[in-house]
XYZ file of C-alpha atoms in Angstrom:
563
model
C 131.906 111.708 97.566
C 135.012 113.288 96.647
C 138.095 113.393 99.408
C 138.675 116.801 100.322
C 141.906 118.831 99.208
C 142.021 121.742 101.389
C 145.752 122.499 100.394
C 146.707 123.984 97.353
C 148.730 121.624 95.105
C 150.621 123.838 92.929
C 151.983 125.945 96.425
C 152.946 122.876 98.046
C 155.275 122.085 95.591
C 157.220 124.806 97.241
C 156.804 123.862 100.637
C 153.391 126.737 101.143
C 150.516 125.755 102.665
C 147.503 127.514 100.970
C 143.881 126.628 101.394
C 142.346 125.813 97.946
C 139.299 127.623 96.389
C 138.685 125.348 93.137
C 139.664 122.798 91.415
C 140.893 121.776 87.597
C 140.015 118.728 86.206
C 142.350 118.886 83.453
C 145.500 119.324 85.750
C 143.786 117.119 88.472
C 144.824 119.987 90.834
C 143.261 121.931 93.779
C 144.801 125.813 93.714
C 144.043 128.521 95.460
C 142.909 131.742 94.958
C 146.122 133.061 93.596
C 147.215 130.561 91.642
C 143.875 130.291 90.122
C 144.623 134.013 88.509
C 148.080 132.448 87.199
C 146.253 129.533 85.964
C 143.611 131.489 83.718
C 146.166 133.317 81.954
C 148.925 130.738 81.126
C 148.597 129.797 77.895
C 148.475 125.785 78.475
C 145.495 126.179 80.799
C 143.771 129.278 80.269
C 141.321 127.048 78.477
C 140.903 124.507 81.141
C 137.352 124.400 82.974
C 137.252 124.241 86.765
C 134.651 124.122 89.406
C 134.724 124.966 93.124
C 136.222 123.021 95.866
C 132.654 122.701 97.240
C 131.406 121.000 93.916
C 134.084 119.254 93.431
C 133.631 117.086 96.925
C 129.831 117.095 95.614
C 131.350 114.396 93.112
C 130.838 110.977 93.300
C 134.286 109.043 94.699
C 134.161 106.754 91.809
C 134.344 109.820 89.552
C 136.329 111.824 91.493
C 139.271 109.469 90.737
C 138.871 109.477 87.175
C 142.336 110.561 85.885
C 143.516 111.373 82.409
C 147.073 109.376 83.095
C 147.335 106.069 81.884
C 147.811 103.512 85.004
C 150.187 101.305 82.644
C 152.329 103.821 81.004
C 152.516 106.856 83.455
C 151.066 108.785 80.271
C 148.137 111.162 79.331
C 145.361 109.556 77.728
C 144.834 111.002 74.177
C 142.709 108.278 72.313
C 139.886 106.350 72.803
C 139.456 103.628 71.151
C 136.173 102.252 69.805
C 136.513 98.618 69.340
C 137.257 98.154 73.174
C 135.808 101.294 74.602
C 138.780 102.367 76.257
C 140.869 105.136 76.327
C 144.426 104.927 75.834
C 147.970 106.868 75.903
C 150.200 107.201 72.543
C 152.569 103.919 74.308
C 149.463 101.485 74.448
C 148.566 102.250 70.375
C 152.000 99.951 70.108
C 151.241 97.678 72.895
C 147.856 96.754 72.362
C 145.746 98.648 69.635
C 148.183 98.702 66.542
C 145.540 96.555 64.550
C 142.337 98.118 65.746
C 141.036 100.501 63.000
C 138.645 102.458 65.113
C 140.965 104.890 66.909
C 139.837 108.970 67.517
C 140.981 111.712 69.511
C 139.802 111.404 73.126
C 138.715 115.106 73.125
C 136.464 114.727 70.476
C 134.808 111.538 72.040
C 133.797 113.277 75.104
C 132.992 116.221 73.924
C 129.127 117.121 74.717
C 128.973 113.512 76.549
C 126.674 115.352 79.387
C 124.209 116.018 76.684
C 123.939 112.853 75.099
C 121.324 110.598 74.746
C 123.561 107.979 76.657
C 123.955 110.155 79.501
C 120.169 110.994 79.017
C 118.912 107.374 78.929
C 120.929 106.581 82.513
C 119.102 109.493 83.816
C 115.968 108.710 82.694
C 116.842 104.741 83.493
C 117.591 105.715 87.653
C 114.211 107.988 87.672
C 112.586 104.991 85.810
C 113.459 102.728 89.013
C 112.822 105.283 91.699
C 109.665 106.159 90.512
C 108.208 102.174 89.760
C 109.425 101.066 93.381
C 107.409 104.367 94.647
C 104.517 102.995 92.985
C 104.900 99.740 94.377
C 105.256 100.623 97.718
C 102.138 102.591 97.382
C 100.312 99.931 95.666
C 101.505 98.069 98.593
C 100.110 99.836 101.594
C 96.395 100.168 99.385
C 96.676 96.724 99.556
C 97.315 96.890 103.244
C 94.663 99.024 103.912
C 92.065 96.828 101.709
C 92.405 94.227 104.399
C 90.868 96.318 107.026
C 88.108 96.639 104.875
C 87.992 93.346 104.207
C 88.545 92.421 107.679
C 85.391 94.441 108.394
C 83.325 93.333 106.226
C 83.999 89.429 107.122
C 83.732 90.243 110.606
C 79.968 91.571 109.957
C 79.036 88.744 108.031
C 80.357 86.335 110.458
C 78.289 88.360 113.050
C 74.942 87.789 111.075
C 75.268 84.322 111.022
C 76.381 84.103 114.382
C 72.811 85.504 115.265
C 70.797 82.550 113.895
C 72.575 80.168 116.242
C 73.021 78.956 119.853
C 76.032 78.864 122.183
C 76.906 75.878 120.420
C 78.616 77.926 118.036
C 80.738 80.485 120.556
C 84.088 78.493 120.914
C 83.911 78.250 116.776
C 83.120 81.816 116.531
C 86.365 83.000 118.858
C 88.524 80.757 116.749
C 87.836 82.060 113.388
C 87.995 85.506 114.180
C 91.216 84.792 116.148
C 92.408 82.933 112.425
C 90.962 86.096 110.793
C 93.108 88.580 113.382
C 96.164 85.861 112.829
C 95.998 86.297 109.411
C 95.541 89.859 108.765
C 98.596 90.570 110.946
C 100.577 87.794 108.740
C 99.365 89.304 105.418
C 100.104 93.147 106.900
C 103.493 92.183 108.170
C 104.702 90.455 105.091
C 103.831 93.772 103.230
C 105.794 95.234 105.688
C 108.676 93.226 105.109
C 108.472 93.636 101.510
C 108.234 97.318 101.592
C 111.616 97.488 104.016
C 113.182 95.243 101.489
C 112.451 97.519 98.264
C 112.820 100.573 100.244
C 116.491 99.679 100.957
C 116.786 99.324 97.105
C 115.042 102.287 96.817
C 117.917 104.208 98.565
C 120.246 102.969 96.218
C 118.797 104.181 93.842
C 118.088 107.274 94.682
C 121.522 107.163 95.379
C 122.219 106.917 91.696
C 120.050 109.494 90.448
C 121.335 112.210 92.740
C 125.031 111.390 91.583
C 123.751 111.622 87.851
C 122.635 115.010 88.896
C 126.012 115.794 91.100
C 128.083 114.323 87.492
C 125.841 116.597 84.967
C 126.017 119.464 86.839
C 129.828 119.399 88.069
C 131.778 116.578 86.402
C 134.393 117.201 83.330
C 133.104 115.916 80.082
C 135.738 113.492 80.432
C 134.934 112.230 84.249
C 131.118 112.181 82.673
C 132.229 109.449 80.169
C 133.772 107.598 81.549
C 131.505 106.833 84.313
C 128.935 105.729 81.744
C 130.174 102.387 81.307
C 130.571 101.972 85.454
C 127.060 103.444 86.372
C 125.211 101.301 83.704
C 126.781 98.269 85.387
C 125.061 99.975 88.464
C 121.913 100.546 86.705
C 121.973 96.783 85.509
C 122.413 95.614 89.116
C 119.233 97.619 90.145
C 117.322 96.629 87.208
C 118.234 93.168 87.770
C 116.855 93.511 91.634
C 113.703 95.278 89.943
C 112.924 91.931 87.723
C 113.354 89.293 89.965
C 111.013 90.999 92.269
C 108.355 90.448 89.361
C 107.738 86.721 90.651
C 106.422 85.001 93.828
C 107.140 88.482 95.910
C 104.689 90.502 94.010
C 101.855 87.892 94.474
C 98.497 89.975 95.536
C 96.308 88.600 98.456
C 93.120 88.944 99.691
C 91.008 87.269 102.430
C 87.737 85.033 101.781
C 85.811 83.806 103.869
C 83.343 80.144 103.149
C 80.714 79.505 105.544
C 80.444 75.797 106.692
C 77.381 74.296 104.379
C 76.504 72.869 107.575
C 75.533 75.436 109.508
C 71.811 75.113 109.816
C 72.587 71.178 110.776
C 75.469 72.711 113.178
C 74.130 70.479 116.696
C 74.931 67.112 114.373
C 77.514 68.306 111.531
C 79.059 71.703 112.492
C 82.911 70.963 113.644
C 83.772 74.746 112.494
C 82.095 78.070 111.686
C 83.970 78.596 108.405
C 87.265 78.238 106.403
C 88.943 81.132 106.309
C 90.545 81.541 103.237
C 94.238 83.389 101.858
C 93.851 83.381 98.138
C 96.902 84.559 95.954
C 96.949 85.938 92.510
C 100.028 86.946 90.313
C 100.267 90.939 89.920
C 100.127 92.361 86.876
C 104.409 92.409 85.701
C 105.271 96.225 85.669
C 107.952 96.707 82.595
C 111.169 98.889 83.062
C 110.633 101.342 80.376
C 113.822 99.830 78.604
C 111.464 96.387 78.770
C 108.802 97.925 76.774
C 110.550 99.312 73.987
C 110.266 96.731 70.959
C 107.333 95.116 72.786
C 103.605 94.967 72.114
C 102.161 95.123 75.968
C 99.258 92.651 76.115
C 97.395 93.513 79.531
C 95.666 90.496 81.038
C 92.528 92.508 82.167
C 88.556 91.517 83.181
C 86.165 90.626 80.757
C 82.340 92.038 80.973
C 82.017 87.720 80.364
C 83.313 86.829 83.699
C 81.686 89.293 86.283
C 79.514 87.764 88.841
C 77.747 90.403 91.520
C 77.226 89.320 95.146
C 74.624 90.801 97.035
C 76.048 92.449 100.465
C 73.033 94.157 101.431
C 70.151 96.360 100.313
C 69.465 99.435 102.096
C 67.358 102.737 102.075
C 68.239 106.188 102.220
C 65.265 107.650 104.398
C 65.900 109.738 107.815
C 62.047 108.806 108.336
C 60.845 112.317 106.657
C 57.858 112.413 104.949
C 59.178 114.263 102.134
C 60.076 112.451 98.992
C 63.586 112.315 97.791
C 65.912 111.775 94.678
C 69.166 110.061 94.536
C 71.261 111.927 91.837
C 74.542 111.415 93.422
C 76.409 108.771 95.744
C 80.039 108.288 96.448
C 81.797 106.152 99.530
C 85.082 107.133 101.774
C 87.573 104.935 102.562
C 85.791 103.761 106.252
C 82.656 102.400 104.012
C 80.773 105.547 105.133
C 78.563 106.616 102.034
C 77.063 110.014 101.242
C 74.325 110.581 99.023
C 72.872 113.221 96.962
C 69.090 113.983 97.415
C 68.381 116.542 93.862
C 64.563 116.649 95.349
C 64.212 120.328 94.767
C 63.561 122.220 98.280
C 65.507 119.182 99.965
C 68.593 120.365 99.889
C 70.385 117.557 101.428
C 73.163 115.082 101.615
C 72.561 111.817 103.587
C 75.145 110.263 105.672
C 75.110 106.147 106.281
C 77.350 103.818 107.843
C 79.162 100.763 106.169
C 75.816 98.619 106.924
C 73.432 101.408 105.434
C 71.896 102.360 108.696
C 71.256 106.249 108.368
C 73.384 108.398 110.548
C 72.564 112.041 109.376
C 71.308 114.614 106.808
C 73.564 117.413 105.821
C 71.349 120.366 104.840
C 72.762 122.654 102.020
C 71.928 125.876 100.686
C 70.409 124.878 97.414
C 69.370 121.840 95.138
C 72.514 119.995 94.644
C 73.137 117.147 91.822
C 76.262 114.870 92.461
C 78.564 114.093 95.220
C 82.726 113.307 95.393
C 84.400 112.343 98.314
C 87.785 114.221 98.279
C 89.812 112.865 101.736
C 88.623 111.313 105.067
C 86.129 114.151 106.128
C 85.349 116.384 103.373
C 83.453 116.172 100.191
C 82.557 118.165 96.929
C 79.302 119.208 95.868
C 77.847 120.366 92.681
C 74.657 122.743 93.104
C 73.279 122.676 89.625
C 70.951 126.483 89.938
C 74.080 128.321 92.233
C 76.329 127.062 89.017
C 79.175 126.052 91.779
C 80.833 123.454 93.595
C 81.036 123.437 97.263
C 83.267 121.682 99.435
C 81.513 119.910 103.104
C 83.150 118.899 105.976
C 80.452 115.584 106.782
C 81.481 115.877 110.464
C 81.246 119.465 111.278
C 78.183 119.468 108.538
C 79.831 122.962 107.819
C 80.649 124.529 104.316
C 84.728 124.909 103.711
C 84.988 126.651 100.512
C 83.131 126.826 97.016
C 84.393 127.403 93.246
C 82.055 129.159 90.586
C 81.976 127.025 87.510
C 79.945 130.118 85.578
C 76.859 127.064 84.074
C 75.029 124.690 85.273
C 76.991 121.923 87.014
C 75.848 118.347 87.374
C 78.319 115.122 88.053
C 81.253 115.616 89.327
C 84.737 112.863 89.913
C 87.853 113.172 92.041
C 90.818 112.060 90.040
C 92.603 112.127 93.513
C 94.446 115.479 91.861
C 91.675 117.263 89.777
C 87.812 117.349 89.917
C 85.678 116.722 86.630
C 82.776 118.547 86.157
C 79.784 118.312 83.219
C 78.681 121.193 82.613
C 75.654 122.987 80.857
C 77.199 124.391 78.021
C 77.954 121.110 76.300
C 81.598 120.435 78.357
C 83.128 118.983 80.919
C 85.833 120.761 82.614
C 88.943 119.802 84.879
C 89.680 122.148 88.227
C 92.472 122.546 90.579
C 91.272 122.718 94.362
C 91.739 126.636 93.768
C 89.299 126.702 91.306
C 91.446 127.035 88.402
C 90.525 125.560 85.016
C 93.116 123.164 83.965
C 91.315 121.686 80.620
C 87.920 121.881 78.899
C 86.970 119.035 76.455
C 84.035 120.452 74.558
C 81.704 116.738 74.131
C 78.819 118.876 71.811
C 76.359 116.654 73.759
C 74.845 117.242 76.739
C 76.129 115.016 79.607
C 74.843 114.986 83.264
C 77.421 111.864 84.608
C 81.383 111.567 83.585
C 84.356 109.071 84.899
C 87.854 109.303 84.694
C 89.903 106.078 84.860
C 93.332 105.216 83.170
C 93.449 108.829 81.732
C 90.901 108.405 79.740
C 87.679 110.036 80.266
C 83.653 108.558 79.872
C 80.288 109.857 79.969
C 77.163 109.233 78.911
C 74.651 111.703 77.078
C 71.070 111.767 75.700
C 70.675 113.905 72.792
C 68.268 113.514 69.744
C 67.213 110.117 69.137
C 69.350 107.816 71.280
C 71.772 107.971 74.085
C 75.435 107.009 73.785
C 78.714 105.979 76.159
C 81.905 107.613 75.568
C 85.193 107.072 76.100
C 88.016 109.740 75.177
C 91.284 111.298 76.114
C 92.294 113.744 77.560
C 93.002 115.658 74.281
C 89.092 115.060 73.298
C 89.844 112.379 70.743
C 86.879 110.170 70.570
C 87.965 105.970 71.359
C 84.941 104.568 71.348
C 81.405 105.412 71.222
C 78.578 103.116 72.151
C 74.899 103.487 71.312
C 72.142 102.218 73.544
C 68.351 101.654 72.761
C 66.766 105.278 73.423
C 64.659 103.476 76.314
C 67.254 102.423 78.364
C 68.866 106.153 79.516
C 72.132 105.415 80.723
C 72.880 108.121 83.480
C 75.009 107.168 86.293
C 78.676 105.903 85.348
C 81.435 104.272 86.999
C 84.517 102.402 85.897
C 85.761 99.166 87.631
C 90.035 98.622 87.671
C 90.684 97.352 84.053
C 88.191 99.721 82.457
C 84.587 98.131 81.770
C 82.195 100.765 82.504
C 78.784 100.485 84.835
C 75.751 102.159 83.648
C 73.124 102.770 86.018
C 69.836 102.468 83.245
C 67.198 104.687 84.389
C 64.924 104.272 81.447
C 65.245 100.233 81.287
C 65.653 99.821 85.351
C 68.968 98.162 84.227
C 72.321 97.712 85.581
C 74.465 97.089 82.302
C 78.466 97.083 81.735
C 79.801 97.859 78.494
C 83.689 96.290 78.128
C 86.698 97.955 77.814
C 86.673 98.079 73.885
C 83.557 99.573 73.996
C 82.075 96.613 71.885
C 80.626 93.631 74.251
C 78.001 94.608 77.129
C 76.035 92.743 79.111
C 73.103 93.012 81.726
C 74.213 92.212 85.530
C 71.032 93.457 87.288
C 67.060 94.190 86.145
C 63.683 94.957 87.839
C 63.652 91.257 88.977
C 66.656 92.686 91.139
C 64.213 95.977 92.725
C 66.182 98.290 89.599
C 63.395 100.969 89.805
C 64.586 104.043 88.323
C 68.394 103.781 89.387
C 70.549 106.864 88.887
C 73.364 106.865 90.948
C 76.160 104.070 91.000
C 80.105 103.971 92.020
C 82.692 101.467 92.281
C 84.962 101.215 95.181
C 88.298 99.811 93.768
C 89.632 98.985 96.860
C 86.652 96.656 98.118
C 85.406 95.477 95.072
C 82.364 96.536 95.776
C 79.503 98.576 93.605
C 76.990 100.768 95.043
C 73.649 101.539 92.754
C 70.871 103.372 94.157
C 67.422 103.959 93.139
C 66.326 107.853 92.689
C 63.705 106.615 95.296
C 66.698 106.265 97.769
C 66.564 102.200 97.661
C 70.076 101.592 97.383
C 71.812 97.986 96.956
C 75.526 97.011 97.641
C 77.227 94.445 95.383
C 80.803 92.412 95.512
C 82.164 92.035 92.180
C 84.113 89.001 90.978
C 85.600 87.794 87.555
C-alpha cells in the first residue's frame, strides 16, 4: 500500500508542519485542510481531482508511485506514444520518438481508462482465477471425502470374504487393511498438500483483485493506466501458475480393490488377501476464460456404450409390517444412509437403512407422501402429494422442521444443493428457495411425476396421450432434446450420472435403461432377469459411483457404475 504522508507538502515548504487531509494526484501532493480551500480555487488546479489521505494509502505501492515526471528529463509527461506504449515528456519526442507517427496527448489516452474494457478484462481475468482455484479446492476435498466412502465400502467387502475363511487368512487380512489405512492417508495428505500449494496462489490472487478494486475506486485515470501494462504481467504470472497445474498435479485417484482369484484354494495358493489398487486418471483441463475464447470445447465425457453395473448388494425395504408398501421416492446422504419414500396410501412413512440396507427405522408422517431429497447431513425434504406441500424432516429427531405450500399437487422433488425442483400438478415444475419463495416456473404442458437437474439443464419424464417421452431443457424452457419411448415401457424415476446420460427406472417394461447425453443412443443395463419388478425409484450418488433402483415392492438393488 501507499506510504503515508501525514505532513502537508505545500506548508512544509515554509518550514509548517500541518497534518494532511487529502491528496492530489495531479500535483503528487498531500495538503491539508487549508490549503486544500486554496487549491480548489486557483485557477491551475481548481480542476484537479483528489481523494482522501485514507484512500490514498488504500493504493497499491506500485501505483502509488506512479508519477507524471519523466525519470530521464526531470519533465511532465504530456504524450503517450502508441508504437511503444509509453508515455513521454516534450524532450524525449527529440530523443527517441521523432520518427514514430503514432503520438497523442496523454490526457486524452487515459481518459475513461477505469471504464474500459482493458481495465474490465483484468478485472474479470483476477475473479476468473480466484474463482477456478475455489472450485478446485472444492473439487478437491469431494474427492477427499469420496475416499472415506470408498474406504468403507472396501472395508465391508473385505469383511464378507473374510467370513468364508479360516485363521489362515488373519495375518493377510491385517495387512491389507493396514495398505488400505496407508494409502488413504497418502492419497488424503497429498490433497492436502496440493490444496496448501494453490491456496498460497490463491492469496495472490486475491491479492490482485482487491487492488483492482482499491485502483477503480481511488486511483487517477492516469495511475489506472498505467498500471495496466504492470498488473497484466501479474495476471500472466498467475495464469501461467494456473496452466501448469493442468498436468500430473491434477491427476484424480481412486482406490480399487482385486480379490486374490485364489481365495477359495487359499490353504495351497493364497500368499495375499488382495491387491490393493491406486488407479489415476487425468482430470478434465479447466480453461481460463481467456483459453476458451476462439476455441470449440470438446468435453471427453461417458458414453451410454461403455457402462458396466456391478452388483453391491440387493436389499429390502420392510420393518417386518404386514402392510404392503410402495417405493415412490429414494435418495442417499453422504454416510451411505438411504431414505425411502413409501406412497402406500394410509402408510405414511419414510424408511431409514444403513449403508448395507439393513433397516434402521420408519419415520411416520402426517399424510401420503411421493418423493424424497436429502438436503444436508440430518434433514430431508418431502413432497406430500394430497397436503399440496413440501415438508422438511430431521431423520434423527424423526421430527417435522418446517413446510412450504406449493398451492397443487406435488410429486418428485431434487436438491440442486441451492434450490429444490418440484413437478407439479398443473403441468410445471417449479424452483424454490428454502423460504419457500418461487424462483422460476418452466411450464412442460405435460404432466410429469419425476424431474433432474444436472449441468443446468433440467430432465423429466412424462406420460401423456399415446407414448411417454424424456426431456431435457434449460433453464429458460427451451426444449434440447426429446426422446420417445415405447408406450409400454413408462419411464418414471430419473437420475443423471456426472457427464449427463440419464437413468430411467421403467416401470411398465421392468427395465433399467440410460438414454446418452445427446438424447439419441440408449441402451438397456438391467431387466426382469435382474428381479426389475415394477421399479420406480432410482438415484445416482456422484460421489460413489454408485446407483440405487428400487422396486415399488420395496426390493431395492445397489449398483457400481463403470465406463
Amino acid at each position: 500500500m501507499a506510504t503515508f504522508l501525514p505532513i502537508c507538502d505545500i506548508c512544509m515548504t515554509d518550514d509548517t508542519k500541518k497534518p494532511a487531509s487529502t491528496w492530489c494526484a495531479e500535483c503528487e501532493e498531500s495538503i491539508c485542510n487549508d490549503c486544500e480551500q486554496q487549491h480548489s480555487r486557483m485557477k491551475l488546479t481548481k480542476n484537479h481531482k483528489t481523494i482522501s489521505v485514507e484512500d490514498y494509502l488504500k493504493l497499491p505501492d506500485s501505483i502509488a508511485d506512479i508519477k507524471q515526471e519523466c525519470k530521464v528529463h526531470n519533465r511532465k509527461l504530456e504524450i503517450y506514444c502508441l508504437i511503444h506504449n509509453e508515455p513521454c515528456c516534450l524532450s524525449c519526442i527529440s530523443w527517441k520518438h521523432g520518427t514514430c507517427q503514432k503520438l497523442k496527448p496523454l490526457i486524452e489516452v487515459v481518459e475513461g481508462v477505469k471504464s474500459s474494457a482493458a481495465f474490465d478484462d483484468l478485472e474479470d481475468r483476477a475473479n476468473d482465477i480466484n474463482e477456478l482455484i475455489g472450485d478446485l479446492i472444492k473439487k478437491k476435498q469431494d474427492d477427499k471425502a469420496s475416499f472415506v466412502f470408498q474406504k468403507t465400502g472396501i472395508i465391508s467387502e473385505v469383511q464378507k470374504v473374510r467370513k468364508a475363511i479360516n485363521n489362515h487368512l488373519d495375518k493377510l487380512t491385517t495387512d491389507l487393511l493396514n495398505e488400505l489405512e496407508k494409502e488413504e492417508k497418502k492419497q488424503s495428505n497429498y490433497i492436502d498438500s496440493f490444496i496448501e500449494k494453490i491456496s498460497e496462489m490463491r492469496k495472490n490472487v486475491v491479492q490482485i483483485v482487491n487492488d483492482l478494486k482499491q485502483i477503480r475506486q481511488h486511483a487517477s485515470d492516469f495511475q489506472a493506466f498505467l498500471s495496466i501494462h504492470a498488473w497484466n504481467k501479474n495476471i500472466e504470472v498467475e495464469e501461467k501458475k494456473w496452466m501448469s497445474l493442468q498436468t500430473d498435479q491434477m491427476i484424480c485417484t481412486d482406490i480399487y480393490i482385486e480379490f486374490s482369484p485364489l481365495l477359495m484354494e487359499f490353504e495351497k495358493n493364497v500368499k495375499e488377501l488382495g491387491n490393493l489398487e491406486v488407479k489415476y486418471y487425468p482430470a478434465k483441463k479447466i480453461l481460463l476464460k481467456k483459453e476458451k475464447q476462439g476455441q470449440v470445447l470438446v468435453s471427453v465425457s461417458n458414453t451410454v456404450d461403455t457402462i458396466t453395473l456391478t452388483h453391491i448388494r440387493s436389499f429390502n425395504t420392510t420393518d417386518g409390517s404386514s402392510r404392503s408398501i410402495s417405493i415412490t421416492g429414494i435418495d442417499m446422504f453422504d454416510d451411505g444412509r438411504i431414505v425411502l419414500a413409501d406412497n402406500k396410501r394410509l402408510n405414511n412413512q419414510l424408511f431409514i437403512m444403513n449403508h448395507e440396507g439393513r433397516f434402521i427405522k420408519t419415520i411416520p408422517l402426517e399424510a401420503q407422501c411421493f418423493d424424497v431429497a436429502v438436503i444436508e447431513k440430518n434433514t430431508v425434504a418431502i413432497t406430500l402429494v394430497e397436503k399440496k406441500k413440501l415438508v422438511f424432516v430431521d431423520v434423527n429427531s424423526s421430527t417435522e422442521q418446517r413446510s412450504i405450500y406449493t398451492r397443487y399437487r406435488c410429486y418428485g422433488i431434487y436438491y440442486t444443493g441451492e434450490q429444490l425442483v418440484v413437478s407439479l400438478d398443473n403441468l410445471t415444475i417449479r424452483f424454490f428457495d428454502f423460504s419457500g419463495n418461487t424462483l422460476s416456473i418452466l411450464s412442460i404442458g405435460e404432466r410429469s411425476l419425476y424431474c433432474s437437474v444436472f449441468n443446468n439443464k433440467l430432465y423429466y419424464t412424462t406420460q401423456q396421450g399415446a407414448g411417454t417421452c424424456v426431456y431435457s431443457i434449460d433453464l429458460n424452457g427451451e426444449i434440447i432434446w426429446k426422446f420417445d419411448l415405447q408406450k409400454s415401457k413408462r419411464a418414471n424415476g430419473i437420475t443423471n450420472d456426472g457427464s449427463g446420460n440419464s437413468f430411467l427406472a421403467c416401470w411398465g417394461s421392468n427395465e433399467l435403461m440410460v438414454v446418452g447425453q445427446d438424447g439419441k443412443k440408449t441402451r438397456i443395463l438391467l431387466t426382469d432377469k435382474n428381479e426389475l419388478v415394477g421399479p420406480n425409484a432410482i438415484h445416482y450418488n456422484r460421489k460413489s459411483r454408485t446407483l440405487l433402483i428400487c422396486n415399488v415392492s420395496g426390493k431395492c438393488f445397489l449398483y457400481r457404475v463403470k465406463y
